[in-house]
């Protein structure tokens, strides 16, 4: 199933506020908007708008507005013809001042489903047609770490696309046109085991988004051959050591460790966005949009890899294999 995003679209990392950008391909059922950020220590309020146009005065299909004002609450609304509608409120605050958060808006046929840190927070029924929404706007007392647009309905291709240098959040690239991977899993439990039906193929990209708890000591991601137990790629962030160890387990024996990195994205209390792409001669791994490391294949028959394992001190928010 082909899904064509806006030309040249990539996840946005550390975007500046106020943020106002087009939604690639427009809003559609099945799309998820994934926002990572930190609520500022002095946070009073922030908002996320699904807007009908780029202007700050544009109509808003869905206005999401947490408010720390003595009566901590989140306000939901829409604006049509320049007039705000009736407010919906939830007197519960899922955000903590000075703390990181993950906010996911899942676009469904009847409503927007809002998830905060992996938990269902609210459902807001559509008041304006999805097709009218063109832009996402974010502003207020927060720091943005990343904004991702994931999934959505297929869009007929208009012209061939160039392959971006960094694989996007939910696409594998074949012959310059992106195709959807398997269905994503939101907030899977740990330990996690996923099956690669048909095995690992060249150009296949695995996406893993998660959070390293402050007390975390280490966790593991394995690319495994289910029939033999061989590990073609073993990734082991060791939080206490500040290291990310890579290795292979072949015929019951571990090989030599690889540890060299230009930076380490796996700090305690940090979110991460990991993209692991299988090439014909190596794995290429990106974290938070930056190249992290390459790992040359030690297991030449990588097509036999059919299991992804994740376990240890980590919280997963999104996995696509």
PDB file of C-alpha atoms in Angstrom:
ATOM      1  CA  UNK A   1       0.000   0.000   0.000  1.00  0.00           C
ATOM      2  CA  UNK A   2       1.644   3.237  -1.119  1.00  0.00           C
ATOM      3  CA  UNK A   3       1.563   6.308   1.076  1.00  0.00           C
ATOM      4  CA  UNK A   4       3.014   9.507  -0.307  1.00  0.00           C
ATOM      5  CA  UNK A   5       3.844  12.276   2.152  1.00  0.00           C
ATOM      6  CA  UNK A   6       4.549  15.866   1.217  1.00  0.00           C
ATOM      7  CA  UNK A   7       7.645  16.017  -1.034  1.00  0.00           C
ATOM      8  CA  UNK A   8      10.803  15.984   1.053  1.00  0.00           C
ATOM      9  CA  UNK A   9       8.897  15.440   4.326  1.00  0.00           C
ATOM     10  CA  UNK A  10      10.980  14.288   7.265  1.00  0.00           C
ATOM     11  CA  UNK A  11      10.298  14.236  11.007  1.00  0.00           C
ATOM     12  CA  UNK A  12      10.993  17.632  12.541  1.00  0.00           C
ATOM     13  CA  UNK A  13      13.440  17.725  15.451  1.00  0.00           C
ATOM     14  CA  UNK A  14      13.754  20.582  17.954  1.00  0.00           C
ATOM     15  CA  UNK A  15      11.298  22.798  16.060  1.00  0.00           C
ATOM     16  CA  UNK A  16      11.104  26.434  17.094  1.00  0.00           C
ATOM     17  CA  UNK A  17       8.014  28.037  18.586  1.00  0.00           C
ATOM     18  CA  UNK A  18       5.577  29.187  17.446  1.00  0.00           C
ATOM     19  CA  UNK A  19       5.321  26.127  15.186  1.00  0.00           C
ATOM     20  CA  UNK A  20       2.968  26.365  12.190  1.00  0.00           C
ATOM     21  CA  UNK A  21       3.524  23.947   9.319  1.00  0.00           C
ATOM     22  CA  UNK A  22       1.452  22.132   6.686  1.00  0.00           C
ATOM     23  CA  UNK A  23       0.327  18.606   7.472  1.00  0.00           C
ATOM     24  CA  UNK A  24       1.942  16.415   4.759  1.00  0.00           C
ATOM     25  CA  UNK A  25      -0.739  15.111   2.424  1.00  0.00           C
ATOM     26  CA  UNK A  26      -3.476  16.676   4.571  1.00  0.00           C
ATOM     27  CA  UNK A  27      -5.234  15.137   7.540  1.00  0.00           C
ATOM     28  CA  UNK A  28      -6.853  11.734   7.030  1.00  0.00           C
ATOM     29  CA  UNK A  29      -8.319   8.859   8.978  1.00  0.00           C
ATOM     30  CA  UNK A  30      -5.591   6.605  10.341  1.00  0.00           C
ATOM     31  CA  UNK A  31      -3.004   9.364  10.652  1.00  0.00           C
ATOM     32  CA  UNK A  32      -1.285   9.953  13.982  1.00  0.00           C
ATOM     33  CA  UNK A  33       0.486  13.146  15.006  1.00  0.00           C
ATOM     34  CA  UNK A  34       3.252  12.369  17.487  1.00  0.00           C
ATOM     35  CA  UNK A  35       4.709  15.207  19.603  1.00  0.00           C
ATOM     36  CA  UNK A  36       7.571  14.909  22.090  1.00  0.00           C
ATOM     37  CA  UNK A  37       8.368  17.821  24.354  1.00  0.00           C
ATOM     38  CA  UNK A  38       9.106  19.152  27.807  1.00  0.00           C
ATOM     39  CA  UNK A  39       6.694  21.239  29.866  1.00  0.00           C
ATOM     40  CA  UNK A  40       8.572  24.294  31.117  1.00  0.00           C
ATOM     41  CA  UNK A  41       9.094  24.774  34.846  1.00  0.00           C
ATOM     42  CA  UNK A  42       6.976  27.945  34.768  1.00  0.00           C
ATOM     43  CA  UNK A  43       4.370  26.435  32.448  1.00  0.00           C
ATOM     44  CA  UNK A  44       0.975  28.143  32.523  1.00  0.00           C
ATOM     45  CA  UNK A  45      -0.479  26.869  29.252  1.00  0.00           C
ATOM     46  CA  UNK A  46       0.232  25.665  25.741  1.00  0.00           C
ATOM     47  CA  UNK A  47      -1.890  24.676  22.776  1.00  0.00           C
ATOM     48  CA  UNK A  48      -1.978  22.395  19.763  1.00  0.00           C
ATOM     49  CA  UNK A  49      -4.275  23.461  16.907  1.00  0.00           C
ATOM     50  CA  UNK A  50      -5.440  21.460  13.917  1.00  0.00           C
ATOM     51  CA  UNK A  51      -5.985  24.543  11.800  1.00  0.00           C
ATOM     52  CA  UNK A  52      -7.800  25.385   8.576  1.00  0.00           C
ATOM     53  CA  UNK A  53      -4.937  27.440   7.123  1.00  0.00           C
ATOM     54  CA  UNK A  54      -1.659  28.902   8.321  1.00  0.00           C
ATOM     55  CA  UNK A  55      -2.932  32.165   9.794  1.00  0.00           C
ATOM     56  CA  UNK A  56      -3.207  32.521  13.572  1.00  0.00           C
ATOM     57  CA  UNK A  57      -6.757  33.734  12.940  1.00  0.00           C
ATOM     58  CA  UNK A  58      -7.670  30.655  10.867  1.00  0.00           C
ATOM     59  CA  UNK A  59     -10.517  28.396  11.888  1.00  0.00           C
ATOM     60  CA  UNK A  60      -9.500  25.491  14.126  1.00  0.00           C
ATOM     61  CA  UNK A  61     -10.975  21.995  13.832  1.00  0.00           C
ATOM     62  CA  UNK A  62      -9.476  20.905  17.161  1.00  0.00           C
ATOM     63  CA  UNK A  63      -7.910  23.106  19.846  1.00  0.00           C
ATOM     64  CA  UNK A  64      -6.052  21.225  22.614  1.00  0.00           C
ATOM     65  CA  UNK A  65      -5.161  23.562  25.485  1.00  0.00           C
ATOM     66  CA  UNK A  66      -3.672  22.450  28.850  1.00  0.00           C
ATOM     67  CA  UNK A  67      -3.894  25.203  31.494  1.00  0.00           C
ATOM     68  CA  UNK A  68      -2.102  25.435  34.835  1.00  0.00           C
ATOM     69  CA  UNK A  69      -4.183  28.203  36.411  1.00  0.00           C
ATOM     70  CA  UNK A  70      -5.055  27.060  39.907  1.00  0.00           C
ATOM     71  CA  UNK A  71      -7.846  24.924  38.471  1.00  0.00           C
ATOM     72  CA  UNK A  72      -5.571  22.701  36.429  1.00  0.00           C
ATOM     73  CA  UNK A  73      -7.441  21.432  33.401  1.00  0.00           C
ATOM     74  CA  UNK A  74      -7.288  20.774  29.683  1.00  0.00           C
ATOM     75  CA  UNK A  75      -9.681  22.676  27.431  1.00  0.00           C
ATOM     76  CA  UNK A  76     -10.870  21.330  24.059  1.00  0.00           C
ATOM     77  CA  UNK A  77     -12.660  23.457  21.469  1.00  0.00           C
ATOM     78  CA  UNK A  78     -13.016  24.449  17.824  1.00  0.00           C
ATOM     79  CA  UNK A  79     -13.286  27.768  16.002  1.00  0.00           C
ATOM     80  CA  UNK A  80     -15.613  28.230  13.043  1.00  0.00           C
ATOM     81  CA  UNK A  81     -16.189  31.462  11.171  1.00  0.00           C
ATOM     82  CA  UNK A  82     -13.856  33.188  13.606  1.00  0.00           C
ATOM     83  CA  UNK A  83     -16.028  32.212  16.612  1.00  0.00           C
ATOM     84  CA  UNK A  84     -15.064  29.744  19.326  1.00  0.00           C
ATOM     85  CA  UNK A  85     -17.548  26.960  19.973  1.00  0.00           C
ATOM     86  CA  UNK A  86     -18.590  25.433  23.276  1.00  0.00           C
ATOM     87  CA  UNK A  87     -15.666  24.362  25.455  1.00  0.00           C
ATOM     88  CA  UNK A  88     -15.149  20.819  26.598  1.00  0.00           C
ATOM     89  CA  UNK A  89     -13.003  20.476  29.723  1.00  0.00           C
ATOM     90  CA  UNK A  90     -11.245  17.758  31.635  1.00  0.00           C
ATOM     91  CA  UNK A  91     -10.173  18.763  35.138  1.00  0.00           C
ATOM     92  CA  UNK A  92      -7.142  16.548  35.084  1.00  0.00           C
ATOM     93  CA  UNK A  93      -3.584  17.540  34.200  1.00  0.00           C
ATOM     94  CA  UNK A  94      -1.488  14.824  32.514  1.00  0.00           C
ATOM     95  CA  UNK A  95       1.557  17.097  32.184  1.00  0.00           C
ATOM     96  CA  UNK A  96       4.051  17.932  34.932  1.00  0.00           C
ATOM     97  CA  UNK A  97       6.095  21.111  35.029  1.00  0.00           C
ATOM     98  CA  UNK A  98       9.703  20.527  34.013  1.00  0.00           C
ATOM     99  CA  UNK A  99       8.979  16.974  32.822  1.00  0.00           C
ATOM    100  CA  UNK A 100       9.150  15.429  29.331  1.00  0.00           C
ATOM    101  CA  UNK A 101       5.993  14.116  27.696  1.00  0.00           C
ATOM    102  CA  UNK A 102       4.742  12.219  24.655  1.00  0.00           C
ATOM    103  CA  UNK A 103       1.506  13.451  23.092  1.00  0.00           C
ATOM    104  CA  UNK A 104      -0.198  11.470  20.322  1.00  0.00           C
ATOM    105  CA  UNK A 105      -3.286  12.554  18.363  1.00  0.00           C
ATOM    106  CA  UNK A 106      -4.851   9.586  16.558  1.00  0.00           C
ATOM    107  CA  UNK A 107      -7.263  10.655  13.820  1.00  0.00           C
ATOM    108  CA  UNK A 108     -10.253   8.338  13.741  1.00  0.00           C
ATOM    109  CA  UNK A 109     -13.538   8.373  11.846  1.00  0.00           C
ATOM    110  CA  UNK A 110     -15.613   9.846  14.681  1.00  0.00           C
ATOM    111  CA  UNK A 111     -13.080  11.711  16.783  1.00  0.00           C
ATOM    112  CA  UNK A 112      -9.518  12.651  17.632  1.00  0.00           C
ATOM    113  CA  UNK A 113      -8.144  10.218  20.209  1.00  0.00           C
ATOM    114  CA  UNK A 114      -5.598  11.887  22.517  1.00  0.00           C
ATOM    115  CA  UNK A 115      -2.906   9.792  24.210  1.00  0.00           C
ATOM    116  CA  UNK A 116      -0.510  11.260  26.793  1.00  0.00           C
ATOM    117  CA  UNK A 117       2.502   9.199  27.855  1.00  0.00           C
ATOM    118  CA  UNK A 118       0.891   6.068  26.471  1.00  0.00           C
ATOM    119  CA  UNK A 119      -2.463   6.486  28.220  1.00  0.00           C
ATOM    120  CA  UNK A 120      -5.812   7.437  26.712  1.00  0.00           C
ATOM    121  CA  UNK A 121      -6.668  10.944  27.886  1.00  0.00           C
ATOM    122  CA  UNK A 122      -9.616  12.194  25.807  1.00  0.00           C
ATOM    123  CA  UNK A 123     -11.692  11.758  22.672  1.00  0.00           C
ATOM    124  CA  UNK A 124     -12.887  14.900  20.861  1.00  0.00           C
ATOM    125  CA  UNK A 125     -15.656  14.420  18.301  1.00  0.00           C
ATOM    126  CA  UNK A 126     -15.167  16.032  14.920  1.00  0.00           C
ATOM    127  CA  UNK A 127     -16.883  19.381  14.448  1.00  0.00           C
ATOM    128  CA  UNK A 128     -15.239  20.273  11.113  1.00  0.00           C
ATOM    129  CA  UNK A 129     -14.483  17.904   8.216  1.00  0.00           C
ATOM    130  CA  UNK A 130     -10.990  16.445   8.323  1.00  0.00           C
ATOM    131  CA  UNK A 131     -10.434  17.506   4.713  1.00  0.00           C
ATOM    132  CA  UNK A 132     -10.478  21.160   5.791  1.00  0.00           C
ATOM    133  CA  UNK A 133      -7.469  20.791   8.114  1.00  0.00           C
ATOM    134  CA  UNK A 134      -4.221  21.900   6.471  1.00  0.00           C
ATOM    135  CA  UNK A 135      -1.818  22.989   9.243  1.00  0.00           C
ATOM    136  CA  UNK A 136      -0.587  21.989  12.689  1.00  0.00           C
ATOM    137  CA  UNK A 137       0.100  24.844  15.106  1.00  0.00           C
ATOM    138  CA  UNK A 138       1.883  24.529  18.470  1.00  0.00           C
ATOM    139  CA  UNK A 139       2.822  27.299  20.885  1.00  0.00           C
ATOM    140  CA  UNK A 140       3.080  28.073  24.594  1.00  0.00           C
ATOM    141  CA  UNK A 141       5.186  27.206  27.619  1.00  0.00           C
ATOM    142  CA  UNK A 142       6.937  24.116  26.324  1.00  0.00           C
ATOM    143  CA  UNK A 143      10.046  22.970  24.490  1.00  0.00           C
ATOM    144  CA  UNK A 144       9.465  20.821  21.417  1.00  0.00           C
ATOM    145  CA  UNK A 145      11.769  17.862  20.793  1.00  0.00           C
ATOM    146  CA  UNK A 146      10.085  16.299  17.768  1.00  0.00           C
ATOM    147  CA  UNK A 147       6.949  16.289  15.638  1.00  0.00           C
ATOM    148  CA  UNK A 148       6.118  13.262  13.474  1.00  0.00           C
ATOM    149  CA  UNK A 149       3.218  12.574  11.116  1.00  0.00           C
ATOM    150  CA  UNK A 150       2.615   8.830  10.928  1.00  0.00           C
ATOM    151  CA  UNK A 151       0.429   6.679   8.706  1.00  0.00           C
ATOM    152  CA  UNK A 152      -2.812   7.828   7.122  1.00  0.00           C
ATOM    153  CA  UNK A 153      -4.853   6.794   4.115  1.00  0.00           C
ATOM    154  CA  UNK A 154      -3.044   5.965   0.878  1.00  0.00           C
ATOM    155  CA  UNK A 155      -2.691   8.825  -1.571  1.00  0.00           C
ATOM    156  CA  UNK A 156      -2.332   8.107  -5.300  1.00  0.00           C
ATOM    157  CA  UNK A 157       1.198   9.026  -6.386  1.00  0.00           C
ATOM    158  CA  UNK A 158       1.459  12.065  -8.632  1.00  0.00           C
ATOM    159  CA  UNK A 159       5.114  11.708  -9.564  1.00  0.00           C
ATOM    160  CA  UNK A 160       8.148   9.696  -8.437  1.00  0.00           C
ATOM    161  CA  UNK A 161       9.751  10.906  -5.229  1.00  0.00           C
ATOM    162  CA  UNK A 162      13.393  11.238  -4.351  1.00  0.00           C
ATOM    163  CA  UNK A 163      14.573   9.035  -1.518  1.00  0.00           C
ATOM    164  CA  UNK A 164      15.417  11.196   1.510  1.00  0.00           C
ATOM    165  CA  UNK A 165      18.748  10.703   3.266  1.00  0.00           C
ATOM    166  CA  UNK A 166      16.979   9.859   6.515  1.00  0.00           C
ATOM    167  CA  UNK A 167      14.170   7.299   6.330  1.00  0.00           C
ATOM    168  CA  UNK A 168      10.913   8.704   7.619  1.00  0.00           C
ATOM    169  CA  UNK A 169       8.957   7.321  10.550  1.00  0.00           C
ATOM    170  CA  UNK A 170       6.828   4.765   8.760  1.00  0.00           C
ATOM    171  CA  UNK A 171       8.186   4.158   5.294  1.00  0.00           C
ATOM    172  CA  UNK A 172      10.497   1.670   3.650  1.00  0.00           C
ATOM    173  CA  UNK A 173      11.891   2.821   0.335  1.00  0.00           C
ATOM    174  CA  UNK A 174      11.684   0.676  -2.792  1.00  0.00           C
ATOM    175  CA  UNK A 175      12.345   2.091  -6.246  1.00  0.00           C
ATOM    176  CA  UNK A 176      12.045   5.677  -4.948  1.00  0.00           C
ATOM    177  CA  UNK A 177       8.409   5.294  -3.847  1.00  0.00           C
ATOM    178  CA  UNK A 178       7.734   4.740  -0.132  1.00  0.00           C
ATOM    179  CA  UNK A 179       5.491   1.872   0.907  1.00  0.00           C
ATOM    180  CA  UNK A 180       3.885   1.263   4.243  1.00  0.00           C
ATOM    181  CA  UNK A 181       5.530  -1.181   6.580  1.00  0.00           C
ATOM    182  CA  UNK A 182       3.457  -3.478   8.751  1.00  0.00           C
ATOM    183  CA  UNK A 183       0.894  -1.832  11.023  1.00  0.00           C
ATOM    184  CA  UNK A 184       2.464   0.145  13.873  1.00  0.00           C
ATOM    185  CA  UNK A 185       2.007  -0.904  17.481  1.00  0.00           C
ATOM    186  CA  UNK A 186       1.388   1.857  20.006  1.00  0.00           C
ATOM    187  CA  UNK A 187       2.582   1.439  23.590  1.00  0.00           C
ATOM    188  CA  UNK A 188       3.522  -2.258  23.378  1.00  0.00           C
ATOM    189  CA  UNK A 189       4.440  -3.956  26.655  1.00  0.00           C
ATOM    190  CA  UNK A 190       8.046  -4.844  27.456  1.00  0.00           C
ATOM    191  CA  UNK A 191       9.398  -7.454  26.872  1.00  0.00           C
ATOM    192  CA  UNK A 192       8.314  -7.043  23.240  1.00  0.00           C
ATOM    193  CA  UNK A 193       8.544  -9.680  20.516  1.00  0.00           C
ATOM    194  CA  UNK A 194       7.634  -8.853  16.922  1.00  0.00           C
ATOM    195  CA  UNK A 195       7.578 -11.155  13.904  1.00  0.00           C
ATOM    196  CA  UNK A 196       9.046 -10.141  10.553  1.00  0.00           C
ATOM    197  CA  UNK A 197       6.833 -12.064   8.161  1.00  0.00           C
ATOM    198  CA  UNK A 198       8.967 -13.099   5.225  1.00  0.00           C
ATOM    199  CA  UNK A 199      12.166 -12.200   7.058  1.00  0.00           C
ATOM    200  CA  UNK A 200      14.364  -9.137   6.949  1.00  0.00           C
ATOM    201  CA  UNK A 201      14.827  -7.569   3.528  1.00  0.00           C
ATOM    202  CA  UNK A 202      17.274  -5.002   2.190  1.00  0.00           C
ATOM    203  CA  UNK A 203      15.939  -1.444   2.594  1.00  0.00           C
ATOM    204  CA  UNK A 204      13.525  -2.469   5.326  1.00  0.00           C
ATOM    205  CA  UNK A 205      13.379   0.065   8.157  1.00  0.00           C
ATOM    206  CA  UNK A 206      12.384  -0.692  11.753  1.00  0.00           C
ATOM    207  CA  UNK A 207      11.112   2.257  13.811  1.00  0.00           C
ATOM    208  CA  UNK A 208      11.288   2.189  17.619  1.00  0.00           C
ATOM    209  CA  UNK A 209      10.182   5.106  19.787  1.00  0.00           C
ATOM    210  CA  UNK A 210      10.502   4.976  23.530  1.00  0.00           C
ATOM    211  CA  UNK A 211      11.551   6.465  26.839  1.00  0.00           C
ATOM    212  CA  UNK A 212      14.492   5.660  29.109  1.00  0.00           C
ATOM    213  CA  UNK A 213      13.223   5.762  32.721  1.00  0.00           C
ATOM    214  CA  UNK A 214      15.404   7.716  35.185  1.00  0.00           C
ATOM    215  CA  UNK A 215      16.205   4.474  37.026  1.00  0.00           C
ATOM    216  CA  UNK A 216      17.103   2.539  33.849  1.00  0.00           C
ATOM    217  CA  UNK A 217      20.326   0.550  33.822  1.00  0.00           C
ATOM    218  CA  UNK A 218      20.182  -1.031  30.363  1.00  0.00           C
ATOM    219  CA  UNK A 219      17.923  -2.429  27.677  1.00  0.00           C
ATOM    220  CA  UNK A 220      18.352  -4.609  24.587  1.00  0.00           C
ATOM    221  CA  UNK A 221      17.152  -4.689  20.981  1.00  0.00           C
ATOM    222  CA  UNK A 222      17.797  -7.964  19.155  1.00  0.00           C
ATOM    223  CA  UNK A 223      17.477  -8.863  15.463  1.00  0.00           C
ATOM    224  CA  UNK A 224      17.065 -12.608  15.862  1.00  0.00           C
ATOM    225  CA  UNK A 225      16.836 -15.764  13.770  1.00  0.00           C
ATOM    226  CA  UNK A 226      13.964 -17.541  15.465  1.00  0.00           C
ATOM    227  CA  UNK A 227      14.915 -21.045  14.297  1.00  0.00           C
ATOM    228  CA  UNK A 228      18.510 -20.960  15.568  1.00  0.00           C
ATOM    229  CA  UNK A 229      18.629 -18.199  18.194  1.00  0.00           C
ATOM    230  CA  UNK A 230      21.414 -16.393  16.299  1.00  0.00           C
ATOM    231  CA  UNK A 231      21.471 -12.620  16.811  1.00  0.00           C
ATOM    232  CA  UNK A 232      22.448 -10.774  13.643  1.00  0.00           C
ATOM    233  CA  UNK A 233      22.415  -7.468  15.538  1.00  0.00           C
ATOM    234  CA  UNK A 234      22.331  -6.951  19.303  1.00  0.00           C
ATOM    235  CA  UNK A 235      21.989  -3.323  20.451  1.00  0.00           C
ATOM    236  CA  UNK A 236      22.529  -2.792  24.185  1.00  0.00           C
ATOM    237  CA  UNK A 237      22.357   0.751  25.589  1.00  0.00           C
ATOM    238  CA  UNK A 238      23.993   0.606  29.028  1.00  0.00           C
ATOM    239  CA  UNK A 239      22.785   3.710  30.776  1.00  0.00           C
ATOM    240  CA  UNK A 240      25.142   3.553  33.754  1.00  0.00           C
ATOM    241  CA  UNK A 241      28.177   3.161  31.505  1.00  0.00           C
ATOM    242  CA  UNK A 242      27.038   5.761  28.997  1.00  0.00           C
ATOM    243  CA  UNK A 243      27.676   3.160  26.285  1.00  0.00           C
ATOM    244  CA  UNK A 244      25.728   1.608  23.415  1.00  0.00           C
ATOM    245  CA  UNK A 245      27.181  -1.853  22.822  1.00  0.00           C
ATOM    246  CA  UNK A 246      26.661  -3.625  19.487  1.00  0.00           C
ATOM    247  CA  UNK A 247      27.450  -7.268  18.833  1.00  0.00           C
ATOM    248  CA  UNK A 248      26.331 -10.512  17.181  1.00  0.00           C
ATOM    249  CA  UNK A 249      25.708 -13.943  18.685  1.00  0.00           C
ATOM    250  CA  UNK A 250      26.462 -16.602  16.069  1.00  0.00           C
ATOM    251  CA  UNK A 251      26.568 -20.362  16.672  1.00  0.00           C
ATOM    252  CA  UNK A 252      26.367 -19.740  20.404  1.00  0.00           C
ATOM    253  CA  UNK A 253      29.372 -17.406  20.548  1.00  0.00           C
ATOM    254  CA  UNK A 254      29.534 -13.641  20.966  1.00  0.00           C
ATOM    255  CA  UNK A 255      31.750 -11.676  18.617  1.00  0.00           C
ATOM    256  CA  UNK A 256      33.761  -8.528  19.325  1.00  0.00           C
ATOM    257  CA  UNK A 257      31.872  -5.568  20.770  1.00  0.00           C
ATOM    258  CA  UNK A 258      31.519  -2.268  18.955  1.00  0.00           C
ATOM    259  CA  UNK A 259      31.072   0.827  21.139  1.00  0.00           C
ATOM    260  CA  UNK A 260      32.269   3.901  19.242  1.00  0.00           C
ATOM    261  CA  UNK A 261      29.663   6.673  18.947  1.00  0.00           C
ATOM    262  CA  UNK A 262      29.699  10.363  18.128  1.00  0.00           C
ATOM    263  CA  UNK A 263      26.915  10.932  20.674  1.00  0.00           C
ATOM    264  CA  UNK A 264      24.593   8.917  22.924  1.00  0.00           C
ATOM    265  CA  UNK A 265      20.826   9.569  22.765  1.00  0.00           C
ATOM    266  CA  UNK A 266      19.943   7.101  25.537  1.00  0.00           C
ATOM    267  CA  UNK A 267      20.190   9.218  28.691  1.00  0.00           C
ATOM    268  CA  UNK A 268      18.067   8.645  31.807  1.00  0.00           C
ATOM    269  CA  UNK A 269      14.715  10.417  31.520  1.00  0.00           C
ATOM    270  CA  UNK A 270      15.120  10.882  27.744  1.00  0.00           C
ATOM    271  CA  UNK A 271      12.821  10.028  24.857  1.00  0.00           C
ATOM    272  CA  UNK A 272      14.357   8.483  21.750  1.00  0.00           C
ATOM    273  CA  UNK A 273      13.293   7.948  18.150  1.00  0.00           C
ATOM    274  CA  UNK A 274      15.284   5.097  16.603  1.00  0.00           C
ATOM    275  CA  UNK A 275      15.369   4.126  12.926  1.00  0.00           C
ATOM    276  CA  UNK A 276      17.208   0.902  12.014  1.00  0.00           C
ATOM    277  CA  UNK A 277      17.585   0.316   8.295  1.00  0.00           C
ATOM    278  CA  UNK A 278      18.881  -2.926   6.824  1.00  0.00           C
ATOM    279  CA  UNK A 279      21.165  -2.485   3.822  1.00  0.00           C
ATOM    280  CA  UNK A 280      22.780  -5.119   1.641  1.00  0.00           C
ATOM    281  CA  UNK A 281      26.053  -4.933   3.544  1.00  0.00           C
ATOM    282  CA  UNK A 282      25.249  -3.209   6.839  1.00  0.00           C
ATOM    283  CA  UNK A 283      22.648  -1.851   9.220  1.00  0.00           C
ATOM    284  CA  UNK A 284      22.374   1.939   9.287  1.00  0.00           C
ATOM    285  CA  UNK A 285      21.007   3.298  12.562  1.00  0.00           C
ATOM    286  CA  UNK A 286      19.654   6.794  13.171  1.00  0.00           C
ATOM    287  CA  UNK A 287      18.529   8.304  16.490  1.00  0.00           C
ATOM    288  CA  UNK A 288      16.446  11.477  16.735  1.00  0.00           C
ATOM    289  CA  UNK A 289      17.174  12.233  13.086  1.00  0.00           C
ATOM    290  CA  UNK A 290      20.967  11.944  13.352  1.00  0.00           C
ATOM    291  CA  UNK A 291      23.169   9.126  12.109  1.00  0.00           C
ATOM    292  CA  UNK A 292      24.170   7.065  15.153  1.00  0.00           C
ATOM    293  CA  UNK A 293      26.240   4.151  13.793  1.00  0.00           C
ATOM    294  CA  UNK A 294      26.663   1.614  11.002  1.00  0.00           C
ATOM    295  CA  UNK A 295      27.038  -2.089  11.721  1.00  0.00           C
ATOM    296  CA  UNK A 296      28.502  -4.299   8.992  1.00  0.00           C
ATOM    297  CA  UNK A 297      26.655  -7.587   8.531  1.00  0.00           C
ATOM    298  CA  UNK A 298      28.347 -10.466  10.322  1.00  0.00           C
ATOM    299  CA  UNK A 299      25.419 -12.772   9.551  1.00  0.00           C
ATOM    300  CA  UNK A 300      25.378 -12.744   5.751  1.00  0.00           C
ATOM    301  CA  UNK A 301      21.998 -14.508   5.430  1.00  0.00           C
ATOM    302  CA  UNK A 302      20.240 -11.571   7.100  1.00  0.00           C
ATOM    303  CA  UNK A 303      17.023 -12.534   5.265  1.00  0.00           C
ATOM    304  CA  UNK A 304      16.637 -15.290   7.869  1.00  0.00           C
ATOM    305  CA  UNK A 305      16.178 -12.723  10.644  1.00  0.00           C
ATOM    306  CA  UNK A 306      12.482 -12.964  11.493  1.00  0.00           C
ATOM    307  CA  UNK A 307      12.148 -11.802  15.107  1.00  0.00           C
ATOM    308  CA  UNK A 308      12.637  -8.416  16.785  1.00  0.00           C
ATOM    309  CA  UNK A 309      13.066  -8.559  20.568  1.00  0.00           C
ATOM    310  CA  UNK A 310      13.129  -5.615  22.967  1.00  0.00           C
ATOM    311  CA  UNK A 311      13.537  -6.057  26.710  1.00  0.00           C
ATOM    312  CA  UNK A 312      15.044  -4.409  29.767  1.00  0.00           C
ATOM    313  CA  UNK A 313      14.608  -1.023  31.424  1.00  0.00           C
ATOM    314  CA  UNK A 314      12.729   0.827  28.678  1.00  0.00           C
ATOM    315  CA  UNK A 315       9.205   2.068  27.974  1.00  0.00           C
ATOM    316  CA  UNK A 316       8.018   1.703  24.376  1.00  0.00           C
ATOM    317  CA  UNK A 317       5.551   4.090  22.782  1.00  0.00           C
ATOM    318  CA  UNK A 318       5.679   3.036  19.131  1.00  0.00           C
ATOM    319  CA  UNK A 319       7.133   0.118  17.167  1.00  0.00           C
ATOM    320  CA  UNK A 320       6.817  -0.453  13.416  1.00  0.00           C
ATOM    321  CA  UNK A 321       8.437  -3.485  11.810  1.00  0.00           C
TER     322      UNK A 321
END
